Coordinates of C-alpha atoms (C1' of nucleotides) in Angstrom, one line a residue:
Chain A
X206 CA 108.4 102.6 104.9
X207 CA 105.5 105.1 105.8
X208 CA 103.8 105.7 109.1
X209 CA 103.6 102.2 110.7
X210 CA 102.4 102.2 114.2
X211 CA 105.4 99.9 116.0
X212 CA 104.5 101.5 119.3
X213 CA 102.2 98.8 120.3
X214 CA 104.2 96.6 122.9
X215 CA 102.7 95.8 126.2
X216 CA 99.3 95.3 123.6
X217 CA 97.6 91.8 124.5
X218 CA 96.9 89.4 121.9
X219 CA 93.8 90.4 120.3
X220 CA 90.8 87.8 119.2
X221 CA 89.1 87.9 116.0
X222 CA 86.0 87.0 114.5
X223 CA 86.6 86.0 110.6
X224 CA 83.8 87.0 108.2
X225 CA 84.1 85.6 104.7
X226 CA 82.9 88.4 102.1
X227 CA 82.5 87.4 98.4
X228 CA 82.6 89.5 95.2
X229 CA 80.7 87.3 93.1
X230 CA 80.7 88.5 89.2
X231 CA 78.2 87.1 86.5
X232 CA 78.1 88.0 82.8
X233 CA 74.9 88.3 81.4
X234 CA 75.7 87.1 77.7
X235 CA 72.3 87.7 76.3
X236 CA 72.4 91.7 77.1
X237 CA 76.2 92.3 77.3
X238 CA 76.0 93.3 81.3
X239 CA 78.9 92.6 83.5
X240 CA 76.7 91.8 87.0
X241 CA 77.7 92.0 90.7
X242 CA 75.3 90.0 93.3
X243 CA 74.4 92.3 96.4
X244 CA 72.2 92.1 99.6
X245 CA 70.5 94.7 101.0
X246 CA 70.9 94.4 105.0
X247 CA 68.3 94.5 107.3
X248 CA 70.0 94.9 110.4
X249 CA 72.5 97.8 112.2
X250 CA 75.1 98.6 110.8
X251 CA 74.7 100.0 107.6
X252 CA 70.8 99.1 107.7
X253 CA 69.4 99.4 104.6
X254 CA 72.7 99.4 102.6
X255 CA 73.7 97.1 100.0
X256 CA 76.4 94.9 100.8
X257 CA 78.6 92.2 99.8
X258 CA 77.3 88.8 100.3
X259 CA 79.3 87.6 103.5
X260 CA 79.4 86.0 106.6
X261 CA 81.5 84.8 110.0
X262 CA 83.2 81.6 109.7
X263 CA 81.9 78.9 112.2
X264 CA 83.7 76.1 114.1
X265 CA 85.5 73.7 111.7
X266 CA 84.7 75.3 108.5
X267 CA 87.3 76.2 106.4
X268 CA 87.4 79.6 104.9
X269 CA 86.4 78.2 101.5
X270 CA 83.9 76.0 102.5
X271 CA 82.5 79.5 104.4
X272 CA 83.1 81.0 101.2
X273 CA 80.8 78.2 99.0
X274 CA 78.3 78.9 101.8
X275 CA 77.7 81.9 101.1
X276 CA 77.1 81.1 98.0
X277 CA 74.8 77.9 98.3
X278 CA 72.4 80.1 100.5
X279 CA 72.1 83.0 98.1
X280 CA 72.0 81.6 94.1
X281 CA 71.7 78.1 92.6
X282 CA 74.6 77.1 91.1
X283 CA 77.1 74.5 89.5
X284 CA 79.1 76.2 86.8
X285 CA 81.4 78.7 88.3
X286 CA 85.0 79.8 89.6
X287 CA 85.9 80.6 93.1
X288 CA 89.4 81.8 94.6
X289 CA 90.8 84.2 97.1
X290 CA 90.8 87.5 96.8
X291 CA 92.5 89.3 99.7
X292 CA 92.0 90.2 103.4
X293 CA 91.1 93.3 105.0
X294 CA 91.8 93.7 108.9
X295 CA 92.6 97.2 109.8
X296 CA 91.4 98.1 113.3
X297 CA 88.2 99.8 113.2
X298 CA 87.3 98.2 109.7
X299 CA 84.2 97.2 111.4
X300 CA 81.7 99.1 113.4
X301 CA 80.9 96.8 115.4
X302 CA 84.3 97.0 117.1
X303 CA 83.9 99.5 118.9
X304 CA 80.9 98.4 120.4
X305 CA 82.6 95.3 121.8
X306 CA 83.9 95.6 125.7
X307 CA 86.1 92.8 125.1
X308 CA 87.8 94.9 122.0
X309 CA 87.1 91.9 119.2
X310 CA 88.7 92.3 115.9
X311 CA 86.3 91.9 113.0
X312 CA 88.7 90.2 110.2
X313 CA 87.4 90.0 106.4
X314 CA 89.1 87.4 103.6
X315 CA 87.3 88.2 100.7
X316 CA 86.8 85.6 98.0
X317 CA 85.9 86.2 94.1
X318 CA 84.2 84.1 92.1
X319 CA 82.4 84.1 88.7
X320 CA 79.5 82.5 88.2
X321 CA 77.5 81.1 84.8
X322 CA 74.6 83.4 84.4
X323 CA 71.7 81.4 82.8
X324 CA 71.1 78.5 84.5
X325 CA 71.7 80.3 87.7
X326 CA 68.6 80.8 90.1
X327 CA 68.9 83.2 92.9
X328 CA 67.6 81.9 96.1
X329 CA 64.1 84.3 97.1
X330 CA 63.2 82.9 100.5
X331 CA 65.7 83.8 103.2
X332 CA 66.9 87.1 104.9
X333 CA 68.3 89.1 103.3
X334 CA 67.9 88.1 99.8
X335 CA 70.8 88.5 97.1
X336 CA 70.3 90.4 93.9
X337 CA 71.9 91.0 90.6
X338 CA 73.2 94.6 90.4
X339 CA 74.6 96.3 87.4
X340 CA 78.6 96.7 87.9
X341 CA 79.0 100.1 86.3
X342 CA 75.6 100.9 88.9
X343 CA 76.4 100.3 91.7
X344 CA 75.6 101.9 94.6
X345 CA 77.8 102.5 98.4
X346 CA 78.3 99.9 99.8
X347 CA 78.5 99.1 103.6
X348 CA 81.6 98.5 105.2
X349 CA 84.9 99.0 103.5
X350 CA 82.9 96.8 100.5
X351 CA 83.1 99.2 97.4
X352 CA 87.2 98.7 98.2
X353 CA 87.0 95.1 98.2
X354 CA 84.6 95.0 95.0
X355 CA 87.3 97.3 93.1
X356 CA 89.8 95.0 94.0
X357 CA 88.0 92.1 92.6
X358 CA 87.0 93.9 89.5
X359 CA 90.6 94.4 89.1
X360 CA 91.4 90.6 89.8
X361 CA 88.4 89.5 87.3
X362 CA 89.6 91.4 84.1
X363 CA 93.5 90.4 85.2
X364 CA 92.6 86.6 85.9
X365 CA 90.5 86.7 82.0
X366 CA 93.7 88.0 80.0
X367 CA 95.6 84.9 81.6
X368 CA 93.5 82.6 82.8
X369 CA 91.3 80.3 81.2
X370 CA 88.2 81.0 83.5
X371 CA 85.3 81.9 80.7
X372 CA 85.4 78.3 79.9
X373 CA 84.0 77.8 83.3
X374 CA 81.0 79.9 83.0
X375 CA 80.6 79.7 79.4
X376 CA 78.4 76.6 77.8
X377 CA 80.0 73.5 76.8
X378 CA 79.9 74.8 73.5
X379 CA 79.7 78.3 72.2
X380 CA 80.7 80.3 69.5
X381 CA 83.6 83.0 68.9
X382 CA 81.1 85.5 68.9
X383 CA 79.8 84.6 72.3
X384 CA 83.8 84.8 73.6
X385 CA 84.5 87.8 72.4
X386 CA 80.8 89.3 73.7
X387 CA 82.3 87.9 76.9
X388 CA 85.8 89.7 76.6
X389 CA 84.4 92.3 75.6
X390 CA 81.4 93.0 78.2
X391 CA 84.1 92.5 81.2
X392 CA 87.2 94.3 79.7
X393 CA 85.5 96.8 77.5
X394 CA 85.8 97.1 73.5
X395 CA 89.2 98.3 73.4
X396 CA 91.3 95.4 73.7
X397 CA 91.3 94.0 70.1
X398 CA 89.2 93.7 67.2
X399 CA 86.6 90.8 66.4
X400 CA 89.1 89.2 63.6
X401 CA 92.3 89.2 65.4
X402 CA 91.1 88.0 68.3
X403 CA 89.5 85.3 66.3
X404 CA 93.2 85.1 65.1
X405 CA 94.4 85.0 68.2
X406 CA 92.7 82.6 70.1
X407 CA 92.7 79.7 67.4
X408 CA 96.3 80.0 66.6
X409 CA 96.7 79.4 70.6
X410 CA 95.1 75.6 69.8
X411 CA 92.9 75.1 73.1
X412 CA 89.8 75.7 71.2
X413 CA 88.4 72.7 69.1
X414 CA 85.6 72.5 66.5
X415 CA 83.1 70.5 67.3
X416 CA 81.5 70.8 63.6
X417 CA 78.6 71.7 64.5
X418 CA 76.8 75.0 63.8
X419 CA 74.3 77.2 65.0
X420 CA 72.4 80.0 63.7
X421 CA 71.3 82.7 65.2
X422 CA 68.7 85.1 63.2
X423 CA 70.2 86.5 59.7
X424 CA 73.8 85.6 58.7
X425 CA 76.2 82.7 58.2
X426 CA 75.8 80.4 60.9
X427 CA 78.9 79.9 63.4
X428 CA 81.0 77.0 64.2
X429 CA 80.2 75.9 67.7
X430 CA 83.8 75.2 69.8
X431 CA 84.5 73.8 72.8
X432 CA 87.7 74.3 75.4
X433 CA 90.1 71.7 75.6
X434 CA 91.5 71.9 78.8
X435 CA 94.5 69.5 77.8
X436 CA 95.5 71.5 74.8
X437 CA 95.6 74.5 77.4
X438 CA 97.8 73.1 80.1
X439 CA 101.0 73.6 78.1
X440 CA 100.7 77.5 78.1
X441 CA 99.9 78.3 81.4
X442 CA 100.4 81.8 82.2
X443 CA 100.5 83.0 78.5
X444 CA 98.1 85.9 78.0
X445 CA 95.3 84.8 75.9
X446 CA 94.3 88.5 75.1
X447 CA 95.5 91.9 75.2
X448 CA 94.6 94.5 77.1
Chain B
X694 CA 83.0 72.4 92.7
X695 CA 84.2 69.7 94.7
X696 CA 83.5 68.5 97.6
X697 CA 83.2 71.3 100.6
X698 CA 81.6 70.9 103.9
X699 CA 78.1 72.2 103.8
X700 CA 76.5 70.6 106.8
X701 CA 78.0 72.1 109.6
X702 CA 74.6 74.4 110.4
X703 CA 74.2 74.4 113.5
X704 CA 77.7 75.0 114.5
X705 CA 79.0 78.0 116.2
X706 CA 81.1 81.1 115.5
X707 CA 84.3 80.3 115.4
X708 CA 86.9 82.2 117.3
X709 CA 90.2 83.3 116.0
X710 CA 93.8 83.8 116.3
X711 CA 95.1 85.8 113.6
X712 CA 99.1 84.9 113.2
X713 CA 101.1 86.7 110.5
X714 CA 104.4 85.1 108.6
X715 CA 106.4 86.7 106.7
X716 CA 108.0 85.4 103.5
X717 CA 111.3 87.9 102.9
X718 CA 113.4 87.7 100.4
X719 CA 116.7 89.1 99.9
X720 CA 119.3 89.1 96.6
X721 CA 122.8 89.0 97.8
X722 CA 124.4 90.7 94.3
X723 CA 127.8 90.1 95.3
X724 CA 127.2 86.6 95.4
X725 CA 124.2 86.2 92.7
X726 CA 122.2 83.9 95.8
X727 CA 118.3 84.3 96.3
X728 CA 118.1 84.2 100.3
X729 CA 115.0 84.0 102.6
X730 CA 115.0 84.8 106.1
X731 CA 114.2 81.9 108.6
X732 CA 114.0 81.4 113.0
X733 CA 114.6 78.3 114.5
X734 CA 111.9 77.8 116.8
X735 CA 112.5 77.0 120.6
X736 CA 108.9 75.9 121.5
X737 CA 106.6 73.4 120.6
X738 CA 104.9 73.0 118.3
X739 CA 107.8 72.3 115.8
X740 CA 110.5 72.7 118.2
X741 CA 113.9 72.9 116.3
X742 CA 112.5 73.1 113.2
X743 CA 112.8 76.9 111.1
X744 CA 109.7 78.6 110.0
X745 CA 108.9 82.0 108.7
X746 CA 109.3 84.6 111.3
X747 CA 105.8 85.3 112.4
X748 CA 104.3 87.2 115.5
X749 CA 100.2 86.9 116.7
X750 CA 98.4 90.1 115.7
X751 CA 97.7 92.5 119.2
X752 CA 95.2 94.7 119.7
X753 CA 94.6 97.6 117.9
X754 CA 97.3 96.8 115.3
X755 CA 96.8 96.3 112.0
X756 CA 97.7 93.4 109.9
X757 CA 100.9 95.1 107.6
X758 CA 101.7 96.9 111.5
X759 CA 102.3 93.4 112.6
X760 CA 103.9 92.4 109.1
X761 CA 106.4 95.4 110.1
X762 CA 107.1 94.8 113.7
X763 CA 108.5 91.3 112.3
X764 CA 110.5 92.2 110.0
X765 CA 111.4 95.1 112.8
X766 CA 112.0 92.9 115.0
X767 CA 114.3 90.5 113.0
X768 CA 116.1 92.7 110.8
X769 CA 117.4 96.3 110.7
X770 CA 116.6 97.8 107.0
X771 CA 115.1 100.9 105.5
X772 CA 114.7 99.7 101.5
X773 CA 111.8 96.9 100.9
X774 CA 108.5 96.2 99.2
X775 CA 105.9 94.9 101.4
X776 CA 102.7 93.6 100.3
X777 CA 100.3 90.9 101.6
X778 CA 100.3 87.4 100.3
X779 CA 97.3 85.2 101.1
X780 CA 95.5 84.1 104.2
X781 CA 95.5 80.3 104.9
X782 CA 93.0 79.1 107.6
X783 CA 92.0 75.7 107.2
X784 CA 90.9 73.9 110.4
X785 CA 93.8 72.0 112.0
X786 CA 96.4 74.0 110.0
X787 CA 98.1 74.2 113.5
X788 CA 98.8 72.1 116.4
X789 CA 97.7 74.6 118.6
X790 CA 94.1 74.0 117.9
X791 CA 93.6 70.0 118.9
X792 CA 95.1 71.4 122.4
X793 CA 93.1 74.2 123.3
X794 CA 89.7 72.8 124.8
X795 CA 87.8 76.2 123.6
X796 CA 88.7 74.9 119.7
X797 CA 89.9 77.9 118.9
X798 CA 91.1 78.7 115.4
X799 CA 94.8 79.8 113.9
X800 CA 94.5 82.3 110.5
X801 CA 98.1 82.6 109.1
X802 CA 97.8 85.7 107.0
X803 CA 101.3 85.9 105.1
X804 CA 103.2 88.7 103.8
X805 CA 106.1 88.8 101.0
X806 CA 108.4 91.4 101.5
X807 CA 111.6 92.0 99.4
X808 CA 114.6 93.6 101.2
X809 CA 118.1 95.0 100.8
X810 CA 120.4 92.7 101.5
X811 CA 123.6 94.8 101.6
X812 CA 123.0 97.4 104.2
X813 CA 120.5 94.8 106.0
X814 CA 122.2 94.0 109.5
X815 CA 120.3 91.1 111.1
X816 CA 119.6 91.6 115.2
X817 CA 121.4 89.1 117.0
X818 CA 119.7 89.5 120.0
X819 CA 116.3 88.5 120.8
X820 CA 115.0 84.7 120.7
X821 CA 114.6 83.0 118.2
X822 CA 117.4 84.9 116.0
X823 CA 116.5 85.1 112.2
X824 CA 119.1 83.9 109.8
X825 CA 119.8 83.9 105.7
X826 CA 118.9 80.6 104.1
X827 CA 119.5 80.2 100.3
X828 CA 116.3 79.3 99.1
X829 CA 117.8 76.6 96.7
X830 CA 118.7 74.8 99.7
X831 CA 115.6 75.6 102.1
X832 CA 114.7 73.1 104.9
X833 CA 111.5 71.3 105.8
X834 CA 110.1 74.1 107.5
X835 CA 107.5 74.2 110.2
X836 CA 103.4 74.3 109.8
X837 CA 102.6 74.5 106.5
X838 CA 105.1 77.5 105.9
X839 CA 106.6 75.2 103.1
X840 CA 103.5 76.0 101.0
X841 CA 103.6 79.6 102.5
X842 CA 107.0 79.6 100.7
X843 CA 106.4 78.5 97.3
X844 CA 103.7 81.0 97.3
X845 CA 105.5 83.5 98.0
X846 CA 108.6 83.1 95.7
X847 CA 105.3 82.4 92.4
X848 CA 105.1 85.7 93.7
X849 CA 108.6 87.2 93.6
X850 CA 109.1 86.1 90.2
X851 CA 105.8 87.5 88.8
X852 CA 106.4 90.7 90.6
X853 CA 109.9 90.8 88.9
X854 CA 108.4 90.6 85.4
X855 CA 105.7 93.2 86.1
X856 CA 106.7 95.6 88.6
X857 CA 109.6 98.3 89.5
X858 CA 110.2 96.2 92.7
X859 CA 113.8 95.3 91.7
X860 CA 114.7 99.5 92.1
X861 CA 113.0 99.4 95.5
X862 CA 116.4 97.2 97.1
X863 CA 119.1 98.0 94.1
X864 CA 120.9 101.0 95.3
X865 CA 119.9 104.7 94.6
X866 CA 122.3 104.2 91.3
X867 CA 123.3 101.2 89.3
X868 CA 124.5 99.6 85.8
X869 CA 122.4 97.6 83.9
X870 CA 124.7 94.4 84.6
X871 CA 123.9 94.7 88.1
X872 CA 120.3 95.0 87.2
X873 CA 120.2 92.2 85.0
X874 CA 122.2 89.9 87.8
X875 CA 119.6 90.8 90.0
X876 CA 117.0 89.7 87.2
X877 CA 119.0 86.6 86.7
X878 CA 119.4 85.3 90.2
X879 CA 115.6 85.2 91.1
X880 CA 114.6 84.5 87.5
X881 CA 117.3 81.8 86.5
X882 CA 119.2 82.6 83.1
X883 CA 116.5 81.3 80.7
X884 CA 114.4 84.4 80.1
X885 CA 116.4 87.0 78.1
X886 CA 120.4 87.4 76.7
X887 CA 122.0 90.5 78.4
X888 CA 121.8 92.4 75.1
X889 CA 118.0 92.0 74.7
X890 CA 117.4 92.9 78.0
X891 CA 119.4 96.1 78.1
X892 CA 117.7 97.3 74.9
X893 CA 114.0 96.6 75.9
X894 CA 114.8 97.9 79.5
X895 CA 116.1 101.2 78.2
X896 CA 113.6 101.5 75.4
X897 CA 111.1 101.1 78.0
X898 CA 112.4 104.7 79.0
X899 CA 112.1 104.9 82.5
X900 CA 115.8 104.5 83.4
X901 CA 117.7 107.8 83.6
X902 CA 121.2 108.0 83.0
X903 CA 123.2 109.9 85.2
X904 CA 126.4 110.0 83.0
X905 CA 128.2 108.8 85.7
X906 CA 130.5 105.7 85.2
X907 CA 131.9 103.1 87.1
X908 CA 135.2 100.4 86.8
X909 CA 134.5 97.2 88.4
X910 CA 137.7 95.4 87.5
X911 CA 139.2 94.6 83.9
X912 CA 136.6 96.1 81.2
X913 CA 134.9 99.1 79.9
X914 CA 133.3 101.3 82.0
X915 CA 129.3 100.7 82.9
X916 CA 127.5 103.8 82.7
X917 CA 124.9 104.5 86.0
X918 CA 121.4 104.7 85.5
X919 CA 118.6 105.7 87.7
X920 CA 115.0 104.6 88.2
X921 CA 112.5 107.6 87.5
X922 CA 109.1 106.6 88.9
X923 CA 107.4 109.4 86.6
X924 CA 108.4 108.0 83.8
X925 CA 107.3 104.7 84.8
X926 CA 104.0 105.7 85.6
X927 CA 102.8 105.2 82.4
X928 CA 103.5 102.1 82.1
X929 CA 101.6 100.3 84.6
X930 CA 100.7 96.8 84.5
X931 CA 103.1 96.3 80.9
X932 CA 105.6 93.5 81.2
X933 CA 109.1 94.8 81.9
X934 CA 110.6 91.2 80.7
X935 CA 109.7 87.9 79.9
X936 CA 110.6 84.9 81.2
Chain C
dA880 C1' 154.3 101.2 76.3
dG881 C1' 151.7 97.9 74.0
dG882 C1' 149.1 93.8 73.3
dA883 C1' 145.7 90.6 75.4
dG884 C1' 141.7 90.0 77.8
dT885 C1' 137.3 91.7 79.5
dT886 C1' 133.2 94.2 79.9
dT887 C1' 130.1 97.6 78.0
dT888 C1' 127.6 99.4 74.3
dG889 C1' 125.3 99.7 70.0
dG890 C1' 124.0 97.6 66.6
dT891 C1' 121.7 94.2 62.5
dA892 C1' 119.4 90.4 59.9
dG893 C1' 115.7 87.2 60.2
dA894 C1' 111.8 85.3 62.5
dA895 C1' 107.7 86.0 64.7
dT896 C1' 103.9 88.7 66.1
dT897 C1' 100.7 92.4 66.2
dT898 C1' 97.7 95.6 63.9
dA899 C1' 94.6 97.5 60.6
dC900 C1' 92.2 96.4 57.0
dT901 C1' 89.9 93.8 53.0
dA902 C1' 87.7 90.2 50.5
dC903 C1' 84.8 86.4 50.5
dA904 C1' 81.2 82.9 52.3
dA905 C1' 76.9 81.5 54.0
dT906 C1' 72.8 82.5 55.6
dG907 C1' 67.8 85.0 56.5
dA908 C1' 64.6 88.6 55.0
dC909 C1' 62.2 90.5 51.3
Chain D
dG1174 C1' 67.3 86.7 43.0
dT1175 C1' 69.0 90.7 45.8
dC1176 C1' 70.4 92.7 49.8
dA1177 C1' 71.6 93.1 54.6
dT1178 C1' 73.9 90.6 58.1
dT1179 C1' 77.1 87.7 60.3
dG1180 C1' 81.0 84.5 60.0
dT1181 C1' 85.6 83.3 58.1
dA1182 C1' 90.1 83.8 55.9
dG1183 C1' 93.7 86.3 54.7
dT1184 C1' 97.3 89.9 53.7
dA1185 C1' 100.5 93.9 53.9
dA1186 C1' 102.8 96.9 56.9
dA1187 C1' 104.5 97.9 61.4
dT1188 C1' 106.4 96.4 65.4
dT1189 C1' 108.8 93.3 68.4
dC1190 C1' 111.6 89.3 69.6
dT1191 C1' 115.7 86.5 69.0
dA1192 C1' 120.3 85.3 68.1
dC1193 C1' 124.0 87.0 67.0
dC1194 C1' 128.2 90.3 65.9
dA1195 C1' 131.6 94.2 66.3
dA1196 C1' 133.4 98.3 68.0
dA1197 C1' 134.6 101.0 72.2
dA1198 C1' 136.8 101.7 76.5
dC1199 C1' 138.8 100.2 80.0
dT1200 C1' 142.4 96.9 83.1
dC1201 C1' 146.0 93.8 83.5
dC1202 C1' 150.2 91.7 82.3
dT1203 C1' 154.7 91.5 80.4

DNA sequence: AGGAGTTTTGGTAGAATTTACTACAATGAC
DNA sequence: GTCATTGTAGTAAATTCTACCAAAACTCCT
């Protein structure tokens, strides 16, 4: 059972403050880079650091509608998918603890989304502003944060074999080439080969042709698809690609 | 991205109550029943109704400390898998809130935890007192821990087909019938035929056997096997069935 | 003791899927 | 037209899944 501290009985209730912390991931299809969003803090602690977009919930707010927040203040965007990621509330997680007479609890649920890249604009007024960092780049991170980003990068490449989500990012149309440049920019190129994944994915049925085409410099031109979310609903939880 | 609550600006910061429930599980083998543990509450809100046994974080404890002084607190056992579930925190989640005149907010973060049932010995003193419910018979529980609930047993079941959490409550030493009752009373009996599953289990090569046997009654012996955690190592993440 | 019943164990044939690879089609560049 | 490039279709071999079957090793009953 470990070393679990079970000592703690004449211990008063403690308060917390909430913060909402979000790892938000963006693919950038054009150049094949997996992208986190980060802000660089102006303000003790960890001044100067880069940092998880986040902040504390307020009165009434629900800890999505903090998390959507957070996101509304820092990029532009409609196309994207948000859920919960976990939460992080060890004692002493947060500096600022310790600075606190009263002995508040800073508490952090993390949420993870991905977001659609190109018609995403990020927000340049405000303080501090958010920025587009390069995943396999990143720097340390205040807080506990590089934890909490691992654990979404883990969460992203889980929630792609078995979920459904590049449709949300992805254009209403797109190519099998641009899904698999998506697969393969997130889960790296050892996962399955162009063709079978092809295979794959159009044996499943969710993908339609819209019979259009489009072409892209040299080479046969590509037949444009689109996800059909009813087609999909019947094999929920079915991997849609190997690892 | 539907329709969340972006106007609330200029409200303040919310403070918190952090409240943590616990969703246990338990397979009674002799009996093939799925059980979850349950307290009948004396107090409003919800008075007589059951609920998940939960406790309000204290100071200076951590969220799984609290997780384990529950389960402490309501049972006696030394085998179980523990791991955090997800953090609800909607405003007006609980009745608490419209009746404190400081609005301050109630976080539920829940925990799942899998115990062994056979040298588990509830504590029957204490208020409320925790008791076995079989989950196919469950009541309407208090708060929203119905929800809690069925979150937790998506859980239990996609935890079975992925991870080693069965060998953390079977008994140092087991057949692969016992195993696959185990399987079969969380799973249902729709997932695999005994023979299949013994082959891919053992093929899988992580069960050791000891060369010991065991008579159970009329019928050949079942040899004992043995979980060997190296030897699962390298299989992380694989499915171990499918249902 | 011996046969009947029961449970464990180790298969196998056929279907289905995965994997690695090849051939062909359709286009732009020259 | 020829060639490089990208998209598409397919196949053969290996592997895995599924639905069974039969022998082995015991207990129980008469």
């Amino acid at each position: 059972m470990g070393n679990h501290n079970l000592t703690s009985i004449e211990q008063p209730i403690a308060e917390f403050k909430v913060g909402v912390d979000n790892v938000i991931f963006s693919v950038d299809t054009q150049q094949n880079r997996l992208l986190i969003l980060l802000v660089k803090r102006k303000k003790a602690p960890f001044a100067n650091f880069f940092s998880l977009p986040g902040t504390l919930v307020k009165a009434g707010e629900s800890l999505e509608d903090a998390a959507y927040r957070i996101l509304s203040e820092k990029i532009e965007v409609d196309n994207l998918y948000l859920e919960q990621l976990y939460t992080f509330g060890e004692p002493g997680r947060d500096p600022r603890e310790n600075q606190d007479i009263f002995g508040e609890r800073y508490l952090s649920v993390s949420y993870f989304a991905l977001v659609r890249y190109e018609d995403t604009h990020l927000i340049t007024k405000g303080n501090p502003q958010a920025v587009w960092h390069l995943l396999n780049d990143s720097p340390k991170l205040a807080f506990d944060h590089n934890r909490i980003l691992d654990y979404g990068y883990q969460r992203l490449k889980n929630k792609l074999e078995y979920s459904p989500i590049a449709f949300k990012v992805l254009p209403e149309v797109f190519t099998l080439n641009d899904l698999y440049q998506f697969y393969t920019t997130v889960l790296g190129e050892n996962f399955s080969d162009y063709s079978n994944f092809r295979a794959r994915l159009l044996k499943l049925g969710f993908l339609t042709d819209t019979g259009l085409k489009v072409s892209r410099g040299a080479g046969r031109p590509a037949a444009l698809y689109r996800f059909d979310e009813e087609a999909f609903a019947v094999l929920q939880d079915k991997p849609l690609v190997f690892i």
